[in-house]
Amino acid sequence: MDDCGNYKNYLNEHGMKSTKQRNLLLSILAKIQTPQTAEKLYLQAIKSDSSINLSTVYRVLEKFTEKNITIRTSFLDDKSVYSLYPKTHQHQLICMRCKKIVLLEHCPLEDFEKSVEESTHFSVVNHRLELYGYCRQCQKIIAMG
Ligand SMILES: [Zn+2]
Ligand SMILES: [Zn+2]
């Protein structure tokens, strides 16, 4: 498949038209794997498409997030990182200082969901959980003052 047709069906399934820039950003997100800021994604994108600009990248990422193609994780200082919506269920552990993100594969909420369903008769289909804190290295740096 050529680069432009790659994600056409995927985008259509999510109610979006396939465009060159959307396809490009999807291919970058699929390759990078770890959550990235819009600026970093832009720096990757411009290597393949010199006509792309940062505001386009932001716009596409916002649209992707709205359509559940990507997840946006926001930090307290306003920086957001984007990653593809995980195909498998996972949670993020986020360092507030260095912005490192560790993916947790174990979900602690499965039993909780069941008990919520029983007590509320709500059919739970998904949840989001992010843990914020400081990684080991940052703890040391903070301790040194
Ligand atoms: Zn850290
Ligand atoms: Zn979970």
Coordinates of C-alpha atoms and ligand atoms in Angstrom, one line a residue:
M1 CA 0.0 0.0 0.0
D2 CA 1.2 3.5 -0.7
D3 CA 1.7 6.0 2.1
C4 CA -1.4 8.0 1.4
G5 CA -3.8 5.0 1.3
N6 CA -2.5 3.3 4.4
Y7 CA -4.9 4.5 7.0
K8 CA -7.8 5.4 4.7
N9 CA -10.1 2.7 6.1
Y10 CA -9.0 3.3 9.6
L11 CA -9.8 7.0 9.4
N12 CA -13.1 6.3 7.7
E13 CA -14.1 3.9 10.5
H14 CA -13.5 6.7 12.9
G15 CA -15.6 9.1 10.9
M16 CA -12.7 11.0 9.4
K17 CA -11.6 11.6 5.8
S18 CA -8.2 10.4 4.8
T19 CA -5.8 13.3 4.1
K20 CA -2.1 13.2 3.5
Q21 CA -1.3 14.9 6.8
R22 CA -3.6 12.7 8.9
N23 CA -2.0 9.6 7.3
L24 CA 1.5 10.9 7.9
L25 CA 0.8 11.6 11.6
L26 CA -0.8 8.2 12.1
S27 CA 2.2 6.5 10.6
I28 CA 4.5 8.5 12.9
L29 CA 2.5 7.7 16.0
A30 CA 2.4 4.0 15.1
K31 CA 6.2 4.0 14.7
I32 CA 7.1 6.0 17.8
Q33 CA 5.1 4.0 20.3
T34 CA 5.8 6.3 23.3
P35 CA 3.7 9.4 24.0
Q36 CA 5.1 12.5 22.3
T37 CA 4.4 16.2 22.4
A38 CA 2.9 17.9 19.3
E39 CA 6.2 19.7 18.7
K40 CA 8.2 16.4 18.5
L41 CA 5.6 14.9 16.2
Y42 CA 5.8 18.0 14.1
L43 CA 9.6 17.7 13.8
Q44 CA 9.1 14.1 12.6
A45 CA 6.4 15.0 10.2
I46 CA 8.3 17.9 8.5
K47 CA 10.9 15.4 7.4
S48 CA 8.3 13.8 5.1
D49 CA 6.2 16.7 4.3
S50 CA 7.9 20.1 4.3
S51 CA 4.5 21.9 3.8
I52 CA 3.1 20.8 7.2
N53 CA 3.1 23.3 10.1
L54 CA 2.8 23.1 13.8
S55 CA -0.8 24.4 14.0
T56 CA -1.9 21.7 11.5
V57 CA -0.3 19.1 13.6
Y58 CA -2.1 20.4 16.7
R59 CA -5.4 20.5 14.8
V60 CA -5.0 16.9 13.5
L61 CA -4.1 15.7 17.0
E62 CA -7.1 17.4 18.6
K63 CA -9.3 15.8 16.0
F64 CA -7.7 12.4 16.5
T65 CA -8.3 12.7 20.3
E66 CA -11.9 13.7 19.8
K67 CA -12.4 10.6 17.6
N68 CA -10.6 8.3 20.1
I69 CA -7.8 7.7 17.7
T70 CA -5.3 9.2 20.1
I71 CA -5.1 9.8 23.8
R72 CA -4.0 13.2 25.1
T73 CA -2.2 13.2 28.5
S74 CA -1.9 16.6 30.0
F75 CA 0.7 17.7 32.4
L76 CA 0.2 20.3 35.1
D77 CA 2.4 22.8 33.2
D78 CA 0.1 22.6 30.2
K79 CA 2.3 20.3 28.1
S80 CA 0.3 17.6 26.4
V81 CA 1.6 14.4 24.9
Y82 CA -0.2 12.2 22.4
S83 CA -0.2 8.5 21.8
L84 CA -2.3 6.1 19.8
Y85 CA -5.4 4.9 21.7
P86 CA -4.1 1.6 23.1
K87 CA -5.5 -1.5 21.4
T88 CA -4.9 -3.4 24.6
H89 CA -6.1 -2.0 27.9
Q90 CA -3.3 -0.1 29.8
H91 CA -2.7 2.6 32.3
Q92 CA 0.0 5.3 32.5
L93 CA 2.3 6.2 35.3
I94 CA 3.5 9.7 34.7
C95 CA 6.5 11.5 36.2
M96 CA 5.5 15.1 36.8
R97 CA 9.1 16.3 36.7
C98 CA 10.8 14.7 33.6
K99 CA 7.5 13.7 31.9
K100 CA 8.6 10.1 31.6
I101 CA 5.6 7.8 31.1
V102 CA 5.6 4.1 32.1
L103 CA 2.8 1.9 30.8
L104 CA 1.3 -0.4 33.4
E105 CA -0.1 -3.5 31.9
H106 CA -1.9 -4.7 34.9
C107 CA -5.3 -3.1 35.4
P108 CA -6.3 -2.8 39.1
L109 CA -9.9 -1.9 38.3
E110 CA -11.4 -5.1 36.9
D111 CA -12.9 -6.2 40.2
F112 CA -13.9 -2.7 41.1
E113 CA -15.8 -2.4 37.7
K114 CA -17.7 -5.6 38.5
S115 CA -18.8 -4.3 42.0
V116 CA -19.8 -1.0 40.5
E117 CA -21.9 -2.7 37.9
E118 CA -23.6 -4.8 40.6
S119 CA -24.3 -1.9 42.9
T120 CA -25.4 0.6 40.2
H121 CA -26.7 -1.6 37.4
F122 CA -24.5 0.5 35.1
S123 CA -22.9 -1.3 32.2
V124 CA -19.3 -0.2 32.4
V125 CA -17.5 -0.3 29.1
N126 CA -14.3 1.6 29.8
H127 CA -12.4 3.7 32.3
R128 CA -9.3 5.9 32.4
L129 CA -6.8 5.9 35.2
E130 CA -3.5 7.8 35.2
L131 CA -1.1 7.8 38.1
Y132 CA 1.0 11.0 38.7
G133 CA 4.2 11.2 40.7
Y134 CA 8.0 11.2 40.5
C135 CA 10.3 8.6 39.0
R136 CA 13.2 7.3 40.9
Q137 CA 15.8 9.6 39.3
C138 CA 13.6 12.7 39.9
Q139 CA 13.1 11.7 43.6
K140 CA 16.8 11.7 44.0
I141 CA 17.2 15.1 42.3
I142 CA 14.4 16.6 44.4
A143 CA 15.9 15.1 47.6
M144 CA 19.2 16.8 46.8
G145 CA 17.3 20.1 46.7
Ligands
ZN1 ZN 11.2 11.8 36.4
ZN2 ZN -7.9 -0.5 33.6

